[in-house]
Amino acid sequence: MDMTRKSKARYGLNRTYRINPAVKALRNALFAGITVAAIAPGAQAACVEVGNTVTCSGIFTGTLTSGGDLLVSLPFDPATVILDDTTVITALGGGVNAFNSNDLTIISDAIIDAYGPGYVAGINALSQFGDTSVTNNGTISAYSYGAGASGIVAASSYNDVSVANNGSIEAEALGSAYGILAISQYGDSSIANDGSISASAYNGDAYGILALAQYGDISISNGSAGTIEAVS
């Protein structure tokens, strides 16, 4: 793709953003220093586990992982991660990186802003032996200025994968970009979009939606309210 003002800006000159207004407002506040106290770790941000369900609230400035904030007591039982509508994640490398041996469900009403020079994912969800389900009702922005980027990656080694987007997803990368990527080896992969998805790749391929299933079925739907844009 030709280098536009936007791409020139992102990769070195006169940087500008085409991002969700809520994300832009958050960044402006951070740069102005008016939310420094609010974003102190543990001050306004917390993830609480009850019965193998982890619910997160508040403002986070790092990746939420299954080895940390999203840790569940019983990884071989179905696990659920809920990011409520007060959750804001601004993180280098990735917003959410979740793994479970059994079923894994992620429901996000959050604002997620992930960026970095390497591969970047807004939400990365993997179940080894169970189903993986991700629902986005919020805003996800994933930017990589040196590699690839994905808004949502959902995968399962042995069972089904399903992703539903009712919010906004934007992936932009120097390499390949994926709005939603769903992968299953032995199960089915399905993606349903009723929100907005945008993928921009400057030196690779761009996919608004990509579903892969080596031995299962693939289902993709775009509802009446859904919009999908991919530019490379």
PDB file of C-alpha atoms in Angstrom, residues 1-230:
ATOM      1  CA  MET A   1       0.000   0.000   0.000  1.00  0.00           C
ATOM      2  CA  ASP A   2       1.277   3.504  -0.771  1.00  0.00           C
ATOM      3  CA  MET A   3       2.630   5.482   2.151  1.00  0.00           C
ATOM      4  CA  THR A   4      -0.124   7.886   3.124  1.00  0.00           C
ATOM      5  CA  ARG A   5       0.064  10.764   5.589  1.00  0.00           C
ATOM      6  CA  LYS A   6      -1.349   8.411   8.193  1.00  0.00           C
ATOM      7  CA  SER A   7       1.216   5.667   7.565  1.00  0.00           C
ATOM      8  CA  LYS A   8       4.091   8.156   7.380  1.00  0.00           C
ATOM      9  CA  ALA A   9       2.975   9.541  10.686  1.00  0.00           C
ATOM     10  CA  ARG A  10       2.737   6.132  12.342  1.00  0.00           C
ATOM     11  CA  TYR A  11       6.177   5.060  11.200  1.00  0.00           C
ATOM     12  CA  GLY A  12       8.148   8.166  11.893  1.00  0.00           C
ATOM     13  CA  LEU A  13       6.868  11.548  10.660  1.00  0.00           C
ATOM     14  CA  ASN A  14       4.235  13.875  12.102  1.00  0.00           C
ATOM     15  CA  ARG A  15       2.475  11.053  13.905  1.00  0.00           C
ATOM     16  CA  THR A  16      -1.309  11.263  13.943  1.00  0.00           C
ATOM     17  CA  TYR A  17      -3.974   8.815  15.094  1.00  0.00           C
ATOM     18  CA  ARG A  18      -7.206   7.593  13.617  1.00  0.00           C
ATOM     19  CA  ILE A  19      -8.442   6.058  16.809  1.00  0.00           C
ATOM     20  CA  ASN A  20     -11.586   5.849  18.823  1.00  0.00           C
ATOM     21  CA  PRO A  21     -12.280   9.156  20.638  1.00  0.00           C
ATOM     22  CA  ALA A  22     -12.352   7.388  24.004  1.00  0.00           C
ATOM     23  CA  VAL A  23      -8.845   6.018  23.456  1.00  0.00           C
ATOM     24  CA  LYS A  24      -7.617   9.423  22.275  1.00  0.00           C
ATOM     25  CA  ALA A  25      -9.077  11.104  25.349  1.00  0.00           C
ATOM     26  CA  LEU A  26      -7.367   8.587  27.626  1.00  0.00           C
ATOM     27  CA  ARG A  27      -3.989   9.137  25.992  1.00  0.00           C
ATOM     28  CA  ASN A  28      -4.361  12.898  26.225  1.00  0.00           C
ATOM     29  CA  ALA A  29      -5.173  12.599  29.900  1.00  0.00           C
ATOM     30  CA  LEU A  30      -2.163  10.387  30.504  1.00  0.00           C
ATOM     31  CA  PHE A  31       0.151  12.756  28.692  1.00  0.00           C
ATOM     32  CA  ALA A  32      -1.257  15.698  30.605  1.00  0.00           C
ATOM     33  CA  GLY A  33      -0.548  13.883  33.853  1.00  0.00           C
ATOM     34  CA  ILE A  34      -4.037  14.340  35.288  1.00  0.00           C
ATOM     35  CA  THR A  35      -4.698  10.616  35.839  1.00  0.00           C
ATOM     36  CA  VAL A  36      -1.345   9.548  37.231  1.00  0.00           C
ATOM     37  CA  ALA A  37      -2.760   8.849  40.678  1.00  0.00           C
ATOM     38  CA  ALA A  38      -5.731   6.968  39.254  1.00  0.00           C
ATOM     39  CA  ILE A  39      -3.611   4.564  37.227  1.00  0.00           C
ATOM     40  CA  ALA A  40      -1.242   3.584  40.008  1.00  0.00           C
ATOM     41  CA  PRO A  41      -1.209  -0.239  40.167  1.00  0.00           C
ATOM     42  CA  GLY A  42      -3.774  -1.452  42.683  1.00  0.00           C
ATOM     43  CA  ALA A  43      -5.271   1.987  43.294  1.00  0.00           C
ATOM     44  CA  GLN A  44      -8.231   1.973  40.927  1.00  0.00           C
ATOM     45  CA  ALA A  45      -7.665  -1.289  39.044  1.00  0.00           C
ATOM     46  CA  ALA A  46      -8.492  -4.792  40.223  1.00  0.00           C
ATOM     47  CA  CYS A  47      -9.341  -8.259  38.927  1.00  0.00           C
ATOM     48  CA  VAL A  48     -11.332 -10.435  41.321  1.00  0.00           C
ATOM     49  CA  GLU A  49     -11.897 -14.185  40.965  1.00  0.00           C
ATOM     50  CA  VAL A  50     -15.092 -15.811  42.176  1.00  0.00           C
ATOM     51  CA  GLY A  51     -15.830 -19.412  41.216  1.00  0.00           C
ATOM     52  CA  ASN A  52     -13.343 -19.488  38.296  1.00  0.00           C
ATOM     53  CA  THR A  53     -14.756 -16.224  36.907  1.00  0.00           C
ATOM     54  CA  VAL A  54     -12.395 -13.249  36.915  1.00  0.00           C
ATOM     55  CA  THR A  55     -13.966  -9.784  36.708  1.00  0.00           C
ATOM     56  CA  CYS A  56     -11.739  -6.795  36.015  1.00  0.00           C
ATOM     57  CA  SER A  57     -12.512  -3.120  36.631  1.00  0.00           C
ATOM     58  CA  GLY A  58     -10.528   0.098  36.432  1.00  0.00           C
ATOM     59  CA  ILE A  59      -7.541   1.457  34.542  1.00  0.00           C
ATOM     60  CA  PHE A  60      -4.598  -0.835  33.766  1.00  0.00           C
ATOM     61  CA  THR A  61      -1.260   0.130  32.213  1.00  0.00           C
ATOM     62  CA  GLY A  62       0.034  -3.341  31.400  1.00  0.00           C
ATOM     63  CA  THR A  63      -1.028  -6.605  29.791  1.00  0.00           C
ATOM     64  CA  LEU A  64      -3.510  -8.733  31.747  1.00  0.00           C
ATOM     65  CA  THR A  65      -2.301 -12.347  31.716  1.00  0.00           C
ATOM     66  CA  SER A  66      -3.413 -15.739  32.996  1.00  0.00           C
ATOM     67  CA  GLY A  67      -0.197 -15.909  35.002  1.00  0.00           C
ATOM     68  CA  GLY A  68      -1.081 -12.682  36.794  1.00  0.00           C
ATOM     69  CA  ASP A  69      -4.304 -10.684  37.093  1.00  0.00           C
ATOM     70  CA  LEU A  70      -6.394 -13.315  35.267  1.00  0.00           C
ATOM     71  CA  LEU A  71      -5.176 -16.318  37.255  1.00  0.00           C
ATOM     72  CA  VAL A  72      -7.933 -18.816  38.098  1.00  0.00           C
ATOM     73  CA  SER A  73      -7.879 -21.411  40.873  1.00  0.00           C
ATOM     74  CA  LEU A  74      -9.008 -24.303  38.663  1.00  0.00           C
ATOM     75  CA  PRO A  75      -7.376 -24.085  35.209  1.00  0.00           C
ATOM     76  CA  PHE A  76      -8.789 -27.498  34.245  1.00  0.00           C
ATOM     77  CA  ASP A  77     -12.360 -26.243  34.801  1.00  0.00           C
ATOM     78  CA  PRO A  78     -14.168 -23.776  32.509  1.00  0.00           C
ATOM     79  CA  ALA A  79     -12.962 -20.210  33.118  1.00  0.00           C
ATOM     80  CA  THR A  80     -14.542 -16.850  32.340  1.00  0.00           C
ATOM     81  CA  VAL A  81     -12.919 -13.422  32.111  1.00  0.00           C
ATOM     82  CA  ILE A  82     -15.140 -10.336  32.275  1.00  0.00           C
ATOM     83  CA  LEU A  83     -13.788  -6.867  31.500  1.00  0.00           C
ATOM     84  CA  ASP A  84     -16.509  -4.479  32.628  1.00  0.00           C
ATOM     85  CA  ASP A  85     -17.308  -1.118  31.062  1.00  0.00           C
ATOM     86  CA  THR A  86     -15.070   0.745  33.516  1.00  0.00           C
ATOM     87  CA  THR A  87     -12.017  -1.182  32.321  1.00  0.00           C
ATOM     88  CA  VAL A  88      -9.335   0.611  30.308  1.00  0.00           C
ATOM     89  CA  ILE A  89      -6.165  -1.229  29.288  1.00  0.00           C
ATOM     90  CA  THR A  90      -3.211   0.595  27.746  1.00  0.00           C
ATOM     91  CA  ALA A  91      -0.350  -1.828  27.221  1.00  0.00           C
ATOM     92  CA  LEU A  92       2.849  -2.423  25.314  1.00  0.00           C
ATOM     93  CA  GLY A  93       2.642  -5.653  23.339  1.00  0.00           C
ATOM     94  CA  GLY A  94      -0.897  -6.792  24.135  1.00  0.00           C
ATOM     95  CA  GLY A  95      -4.016  -5.976  26.110  1.00  0.00           C
ATOM     96  CA  VAL A  96      -5.179  -9.410  27.289  1.00  0.00           C
ATOM     97  CA  ASN A  97      -3.268 -12.685  27.055  1.00  0.00           C
ATOM     98  CA  ALA A  98      -5.435 -15.487  28.472  1.00  0.00           C
ATOM     99  CA  PHE A  99      -4.954 -19.265  28.524  1.00  0.00           C
ATOM    100  CA  ASN A 100      -6.978 -22.084  30.033  1.00  0.00           C
ATOM    101  CA  SER A 101      -6.762 -25.858  29.760  1.00  0.00           C
ATOM    102  CA  ASN A 102     -10.582 -26.198  29.712  1.00  0.00           C
ATOM    103  CA  ASP A 103     -13.189 -23.849  28.206  1.00  0.00           C
ATOM    104  CA  LEU A 104     -12.227 -20.170  28.099  1.00  0.00           C
ATOM    105  CA  THR A 105     -14.764 -17.354  27.755  1.00  0.00           C
ATOM    106  CA  ILE A 106     -13.869 -13.667  27.512  1.00  0.00           C
ATOM    107  CA  ILE A 107     -16.504 -10.936  27.571  1.00  0.00           C
ATOM    108  CA  SER A 108     -15.142  -7.433  27.075  1.00  0.00           C
ATOM    109  CA  ASP A 109     -16.889  -4.096  27.458  1.00  0.00           C
ATOM    110  CA  ALA A 110     -13.495  -2.455  27.886  1.00  0.00           C
ATOM    111  CA  ILE A 111     -11.366   0.049  26.033  1.00  0.00           C
ATOM    112  CA  ILE A 112      -8.179  -1.768  25.011  1.00  0.00           C
ATOM    113  CA  ASP A 113      -5.252   0.097  23.454  1.00  0.00           C
ATOM    114  CA  ALA A 114      -2.307  -2.190  22.631  1.00  0.00           C
ATOM    115  CA  TYR A 115       0.806  -1.109  20.746  1.00  0.00           C
ATOM    116  CA  GLY A 116       4.476  -1.913  20.230  1.00  0.00           C
ATOM    117  CA  PRO A 117       7.301  -2.796  17.837  1.00  0.00           C
ATOM    118  CA  GLY A 118       6.614  -6.556  17.858  1.00  0.00           C
ATOM    119  CA  TYR A 119       3.486  -8.587  17.277  1.00  0.00           C
ATOM    120  CA  VAL A 120       0.530  -6.947  19.040  1.00  0.00           C
ATOM    121  CA  ALA A 121      -2.877  -8.398  19.973  1.00  0.00           C
ATOM    122  CA  GLY A 122      -5.702  -6.567  21.699  1.00  0.00           C
ATOM    123  CA  ILE A 123      -7.105  -9.853  23.044  1.00  0.00           C
ATOM    124  CA  ASN A 124      -5.297 -13.168  22.723  1.00  0.00           C
ATOM    125  CA  ALA A 125      -7.351 -16.136  24.001  1.00  0.00           C
ATOM    126  CA  LEU A 126      -6.325 -19.800  23.888  1.00  0.00           C
ATOM    127  CA  SER A 127      -7.905 -22.989  25.224  1.00  0.00           C
ATOM    128  CA  GLN A 128      -5.905 -26.164  24.961  1.00  0.00           C
ATOM    129  CA  PHE A 129      -8.627 -28.792  25.389  1.00  0.00           C
ATOM    130  CA  GLY A 130     -11.874 -26.789  25.590  1.00  0.00           C
ATOM    131  CA  ASP A 131     -13.876 -24.237  23.646  1.00  0.00           C
ATOM    132  CA  THR A 132     -12.698 -20.646  23.243  1.00  0.00           C
ATOM    133  CA  SER A 133     -15.291 -17.872  23.122  1.00  0.00           C
ATOM    134  CA  VAL A 134     -14.627 -14.117  22.878  1.00  0.00           C
ATOM    135  CA  THR A 135     -17.276 -11.380  22.806  1.00  0.00           C
ATOM    136  CA  ASN A 136     -16.285  -7.762  22.286  1.00  0.00           C
ATOM    137  CA  ASN A 137     -18.774  -5.042  23.153  1.00  0.00           C
ATOM    138  CA  GLY A 138     -16.133  -2.382  23.697  1.00  0.00           C
ATOM    139  CA  THR A 139     -13.274  -0.806  21.764  1.00  0.00           C
ATOM    140  CA  ILE A 140     -10.071  -2.561  20.731  1.00  0.00           C
ATOM    141  CA  SER A 141      -7.123  -0.837  19.073  1.00  0.00           C
ATOM    142  CA  ALA A 142      -3.981  -2.820  18.175  1.00  0.00           C
ATOM    143  CA  TYR A 143      -0.983  -1.145  16.516  1.00  0.00           C
ATOM    144  CA  SER A 144       2.392  -2.595  15.584  1.00  0.00           C
ATOM    145  CA  TYR A 145       5.035  -0.357  14.079  1.00  0.00           C
ATOM    146  CA  GLY A 146       7.448  -3.224  13.442  1.00  0.00           C
ATOM    147  CA  ALA A 147       5.497  -6.474  12.902  1.00  0.00           C
ATOM    148  CA  GLY A 148       1.899  -7.748  12.734  1.00  0.00           C
ATOM    149  CA  ALA A 149      -1.212  -6.865  14.723  1.00  0.00           C
ATOM    150  CA  SER A 150      -4.564  -8.447  15.563  1.00  0.00           C
ATOM    151  CA  GLY A 151      -7.580  -6.997  17.309  1.00  0.00           C
ATOM    152  CA  ILE A 152      -8.714 -10.406  18.574  1.00  0.00           C
ATOM    153  CA  VAL A 153      -7.001 -13.788  18.307  1.00  0.00           C
ATOM    154  CA  ALA A 154      -9.022 -16.755  19.562  1.00  0.00           C
ATOM    155  CA  ALA A 155      -7.736 -20.315  19.281  1.00  0.00           C
ATOM    156  CA  SER A 156      -8.365 -23.857  20.495  1.00  0.00           C
ATOM    157  CA  SER A 157      -6.279 -26.928  19.871  1.00  0.00           C
ATOM    158  CA  TYR A 158      -9.060 -29.516  20.193  1.00  0.00           C
ATOM    159  CA  ASN A 159     -12.464 -27.811  20.333  1.00  0.00           C
ATOM    160  CA  ASP A 160     -14.547 -24.980  18.922  1.00  0.00           C
ATOM    161  CA  VAL A 161     -13.728 -21.294  18.616  1.00  0.00           C
ATOM    162  CA  SER A 162     -16.310 -18.517  18.429  1.00  0.00           C
ATOM    163  CA  VAL A 163     -15.868 -14.737  18.284  1.00  0.00           C
ATOM    164  CA  ALA A 164     -18.631 -12.118  18.332  1.00  0.00           C
ATOM    165  CA  ASN A 165     -17.988  -8.422  17.789  1.00  0.00           C
ATOM    166  CA  ASN A 166     -20.611  -5.857  18.717  1.00  0.00           C
ATOM    167  CA  GLY A 167     -18.143  -3.041  19.316  1.00  0.00           C
ATOM    168  CA  SER A 168     -15.192  -1.510  17.488  1.00  0.00           C
ATOM    169  CA  ILE A 169     -11.963  -3.225  16.437  1.00  0.00           C
ATOM    170  CA  GLU A 170      -9.029  -1.599  14.665  1.00  0.00           C
ATOM    171  CA  ALA A 171      -5.766  -3.350  13.782  1.00  0.00           C
ATOM    172  CA  GLU A 172      -2.933  -1.512  12.058  1.00  0.00           C
ATOM    173  CA  ALA A 173       0.536  -2.870  11.384  1.00  0.00           C
ATOM    174  CA  LEU A 174       3.714  -2.511   9.418  1.00  0.00           C
ATOM    175  CA  GLY A 175       3.334  -6.234   8.727  1.00  0.00           C
ATOM    176  CA  SER A 176       0.074  -8.173   8.370  1.00  0.00           C
ATOM    177  CA  ALA A 177      -3.074  -7.023  10.162  1.00  0.00           C
ATOM    178  CA  TYR A 178      -6.108  -9.012  11.337  1.00  0.00           C
ATOM    179  CA  GLY A 179      -9.276  -7.550  12.792  1.00  0.00           C
ATOM    180  CA  ILE A 180     -10.422 -10.948  14.093  1.00  0.00           C
ATOM    181  CA  LEU A 181      -8.489 -14.200  13.740  1.00  0.00           C
ATOM    182  CA  ALA A 182     -10.172 -17.452  14.864  1.00  0.00           C
ATOM    183  CA  ILE A 183      -8.243 -20.728  14.689  1.00  0.00           C
ATOM    184  CA  SER A 184      -9.208 -24.296  15.571  1.00  0.00           C
ATOM    185  CA  GLN A 185      -7.308 -27.420  14.729  1.00  0.00           C
ATOM    186  CA  TYR A 186      -9.894 -30.123  15.449  1.00  0.00           C
ATOM    187  CA  GLY A 187     -13.049 -28.071  16.122  1.00  0.00           C
ATOM    188  CA  ASP A 188     -15.144 -25.466  14.331  1.00  0.00           C
ATOM    189  CA  SER A 189     -14.331 -21.763  13.887  1.00  0.00           C
ATOM    190  CA  SER A 190     -17.070 -19.130  13.785  1.00  0.00           C
ATOM    191  CA  ILE A 191     -17.070 -15.335  13.678  1.00  0.00           C
ATOM    192  CA  ALA A 192     -20.098 -13.024  13.872  1.00  0.00           C
ATOM    193  CA  ASN A 193     -19.790  -9.274  13.386  1.00  0.00           C
ATOM    194  CA  ASP A 194     -22.388  -6.651  14.252  1.00  0.00           C
ATOM    195  CA  GLY A 195     -19.897  -3.883  14.954  1.00  0.00           C
ATOM    196  CA  SER A 196     -17.068  -2.195  13.075  1.00  0.00           C
ATOM    197  CA  ILE A 197     -13.799  -3.848  12.055  1.00  0.00           C
ATOM    198  CA  SER A 198     -10.852  -2.171  10.343  1.00  0.00           C
ATOM    199  CA  ALA A 199      -7.508  -3.737   9.372  1.00  0.00           C
ATOM    200  CA  SER A 200      -4.630  -1.853   7.707  1.00  0.00           C
ATOM    201  CA  ALA A 201      -1.334  -3.456   6.664  1.00  0.00           C
ATOM    202  CA  TYR A 202       1.550  -1.483   5.178  1.00  0.00           C
ATOM    203  CA  ASN A 203       3.893  -4.336   4.285  1.00  0.00           C
ATOM    204  CA  GLY A 204       1.715  -7.437   4.496  1.00  0.00           C
ATOM    205  CA  ASP A 205      -1.797  -8.775   4.138  1.00  0.00           C
ATOM    206  CA  ALA A 206      -4.878  -7.264   5.761  1.00  0.00           C
ATOM    207  CA  TYR A 207      -7.890  -9.309   6.872  1.00  0.00           C
ATOM    208  CA  GLY A 208     -10.950  -7.854   8.524  1.00  0.00           C
ATOM    209  CA  ILE A 209     -12.007 -11.393   9.476  1.00  0.00           C
ATOM    210  CA  LEU A 210     -10.145 -14.663   9.067  1.00  0.00           C
ATOM    211  CA  ALA A 211     -11.429 -18.016  10.363  1.00  0.00           C
ATOM    212  CA  LEU A 212      -9.373 -21.197  10.071  1.00  0.00           C
ATOM    213  CA  ALA A 213     -10.314 -24.794  10.934  1.00  0.00           C
ATOM    214  CA  GLN A 214      -8.060 -27.625   9.889  1.00  0.00           C
ATOM    215  CA  TYR A 215     -10.594 -30.429  10.463  1.00  0.00           C
ATOM    216  CA  GLY A 216     -13.800 -28.593  11.424  1.00  0.00           C
ATOM    217  CA  ASP A 217     -16.338 -26.250   9.864  1.00  0.00           C
ATOM    218  CA  ILE A 218     -16.061 -22.508   9.319  1.00  0.00           C
ATOM    219  CA  SER A 219     -18.875 -19.994   9.773  1.00  0.00           C
ATOM    220  CA  ILE A 220     -18.679 -16.221   9.170  1.00  0.00           C
ATOM    221  CA  SER A 221     -21.551 -13.744   9.362  1.00  0.00           C
ATOM    222  CA  ASN A 222     -21.783  -9.970   9.082  1.00  0.00           C
ATOM    223  CA  GLY A 223     -24.985  -8.494  10.463  1.00  0.00           C
ATOM    224  CA  SER A 224     -26.927  -5.500   9.214  1.00  0.00           C
ATOM    225  CA  ALA A 225     -25.060  -3.217  11.603  1.00  0.00           C
ATOM    226  CA  GLY A 226     -21.671  -4.707  10.798  1.00  0.00           C
ATOM    227  CA  THR A 227     -18.945  -2.968   8.789  1.00  0.00           C
ATOM    228  CA  ILE A 228     -15.630  -4.507   7.724  1.00  0.00           C
ATOM    229  CA  GLU A 229     -12.694  -2.707   6.093  1.00  0.00           C
ATOM    230  CA  ALA A 230      -9.337  -4.204   5.097  1.00  0.00           C
TER     231      ALA A 230
END
